C-alpha positions as protocol buffer text, in pm:
chain_id: "A"
residue {
  index: 1
  type: MET
  ca { x: 14277 y: 7698 z: 15149 }
}
residue {
  index: 2
  type: VAL
  ca { x: 14534 y: 7738 z: 14873 }
}
residue {
  index: 3
  type: THR
  ca { x: 14871 y: 7586 z: 14949 }
}
residue {
  index: 4
  type: GLY
  ca { x: 15211 y: 7678 z: 14815 }
}
residue {
  index: 5
  type: LYS
  ca { x: 15216 y: 7358 z: 14617 }
}
residue {
  index: 6
  type: THR
  ca { x: 14890 y: 7445 z: 14440 }
}
residue {
  index: 7
  type: ILE
  ca { x: 15021 y: 7791 z: 14352 }
}
residue {
  index: 8
  type: ALA
  ca { x: 15344 y: 7646 z: 14222 }
}
residue {
  index: 9
  type: ILE
  ca { x: 15157 y: 7396 z: 14002 }
}
residue {
  index: 10
  type: ALA
  ca { x: 14921 y: 7668 z: 13870 }
}
residue {
  index: 11
  type: THR
  ca { x: 15217 y: 7893 z: 13794 }
}
residue {
  index: 12
  type: ALA
  ca { x: 15400 y: 7613 z: 13612 }
}
residue {
  index: 13
  type: VAL
  ca { x: 15092 y: 7522 z: 13407 }
}
residue {
  index: 14
  type: THR
  ca { x: 15034 y: 7887 z: 13317 }
}
residue {
  index: 15
  type: ALA
  ca { x: 15397 y: 7936 z: 13211 }
}
residue {
  index: 16
  type: ALA
  ca { x: 15381 y: 7613 z: 13000 }
}
residue {
  index: 17
  type: VAL
  ca { x: 15059 y: 7720 z: 12830 }
}
residue {
  index: 18
  type: ALA
  ca { x: 15201 y: 8067 z: 12761 }
}
residue {
  index: 19
  type: GLY
  ca { x: 15520 y: 7919 z: 12618 }
}
residue {
  index: 20
  type: LEU
  ca { x: 15332 y: 7672 z: 12393 }
}
residue {
  index: 21
  type: SER
  ca { x: 15101 y: 7949 z: 12278 }
}
residue {
  index: 22
  type: TYR
  ca { x: 15396 y: 8167 z: 12180 }
}
residue {
  index: 23
  type: VAL
  ca { x: 15559 y: 7874 z: 11994 }
}
residue {
  index: 24
  type: ALA
  ca { x: 15233 y: 7807 z: 11805 }
}
residue {
  index: 25
  type: TYR
  ca { x: 15192 y: 8175 z: 11718 }
}
residue {
  index: 26
  type: PHE
  ca { x: 15549 y: 8209 z: 11599 }
}
residue {
  index: 27
  type: ASP
  ca { x: 15515 y: 7893 z: 11387 }
}
residue {
  index: 28
  type: TYR
  ca { x: 15188 y: 8017 z: 11235 }
}
residue {
  index: 29
  type: LYS
  ca { x: 15346 y: 8356 z: 11162 }
}
residue {
  index: 30
  type: ARG
  ca { x: 15656 y: 8196 z: 11010 }
}
residue {
  index: 31
  type: ARG
  ca { x: 15448 y: 7976 z: 10782 }
}
residue {
  index: 32
  type: ASN
  ca { x: 15185 y: 8226 z: 10669 }
}
residue {
  index: 33
  type: ASP
  ca { x: 15323 y: 8579 z: 10674 }
}
residue {
  index: 34
  type: ARG
  ca { x: 15527 y: 8654 z: 10369 }
}
residue {
  index: 35
  type: GLN
  ca { x: 15675 y: 8981 z: 10509 }
}
residue {
  index: 36
  type: PHE
  ca { x: 15776 y: 8800 z: 10832 }
}
residue {
  index: 37
  type: ARG
  ca { x: 15959 y: 8527 z: 10631 }
}
residue {
  index: 38
  type: ARG
  ca { x: 16140 y: 8791 z: 10429 }
}
residue {
  index: 39
  type: LYS
  ca { x: 16244 y: 8973 z: 10746 }
}
residue {
  index: 40
  type: LEU
  ca { x: 16378 y: 8647 z: 10894 }
}
residue {
  index: 41
  type: GLN
  ca { x: 16571 y: 8577 z: 10570 }
}
residue {
  index: 42
  type: ARG
  ca { x: 16721 y: 8930 z: 10571 }
}
residue {
  index: 43
  type: ASN
  ca { x: 16830 y: 8899 z: 10932 }
}
residue {
  index: 44
  type: ARG
  ca { x: 16981 y: 8557 z: 10862 }
}
residue {
  index: 45
  type: LYS
  ca { x: 17176 y: 8683 z: 10562 }
}
residue {
  index: 46
  type: LYS
  ca { x: 17294 y: 8990 z: 10756 }
}
residue {
  index: 47
  type: ALA
  ca { x: 17417 y: 8764 z: 11042 }
}
residue {
  index: 48
  type: GLU
  ca { x: 17600 y: 8539 z: 10793 }
}
residue {
  index: 49
  type: LYS
  ca { x: 17774 y: 8840 z: 10637 }
}
residue {
  index: 50
  type: THR
  ca { x: 17878 y: 8967 z: 10977 }
}
residue {
  index: 51
  type: ALA
  ca { x: 18008 y: 8624 z: 11072 }
}
residue {
  index: 52
  type: GLN
  ca { x: 18212 y: 8609 z: 10750 }
}
residue {
  index: 53
  type: LYS
  ca { x: 18363 y: 8953 z: 10817 }
}
residue {
  index: 54
  type: VAL
  ca { x: 18455 y: 8858 z: 11169 }
}
residue {
  index: 55
  type: SER
  ca { x: 18606 y: 8526 z: 11067 }
}
residue {
  index: 56
  type: SER
  ca { x: 18810 y: 8687 z: 10789 }
}
residue {
  index: 57
  type: LEU
  ca { x: 18978 y: 8929 z: 11029 }
}
residue {
  index: 58
  type: SER
  ca { x: 19307 y: 8804 z: 11167 }
}
residue {
  index: 59
  type: LEU
  ca { x: 19397 y: 8841 z: 11529 }
}
residue {
  index: 60
  type: ASP
  ca { x: 19651 y: 9109 z: 11441 }
}
residue {
  index: 61
  type: ASP
  ca { x: 19383 y: 9315 z: 11263 }
}
residue {
  index: 62
  type: ILE
  ca { x: 19157 y: 9294 z: 11568 }
}
residue {
  index: 63
  type: ASN
  ca { x: 19447 y: 9386 z: 11797 }
}
residue {
  index: 64
  type: ASP
  ca { x: 19537 y: 9685 z: 11581 }
}
residue {
  index: 65
  type: GLN
  ca { x: 19177 y: 9807 z: 11581 }
}
residue {
  index: 66
  type: ALA
  ca { x: 19156 y: 9773 z: 11956 }
}
residue {
  index: 67
  type: LEU
  ca { x: 19479 y: 9974 z: 12000 }
}
residue {
  index: 68
  type: GLU
  ca { x: 19339 y: 10248 z: 11767 }
}
residue {
  index: 69
  type: LEU
  ca { x: 19022 y: 10269 z: 11973 }
}
residue {
  index: 70
  type: LEU
  ca { x: 19226 y: 10303 z: 12292 }
}
residue {
  index: 71
  type: ASN
  ca { x: 19455 y: 10561 z: 12123 }
}
residue {
  index: 72
  type: ILE
  ca { x: 19772 y: 10382 z: 12226 }
}
């Protein structure tokens, strides 16, 4: 008879194997697929530009934009 403990262990092992498999696949893809690396670089650069835009805005600018959106 299968107990709850056995099911829990089997579920944990399955989840761990699935997680490690995904990590191995992602690492392989990152190292060997030129297009994938370019896509990651583009996304990283886009995120950096967005972060720079957000950090360059002052609190007053953000407040003004929020008021414009609310039409106040």
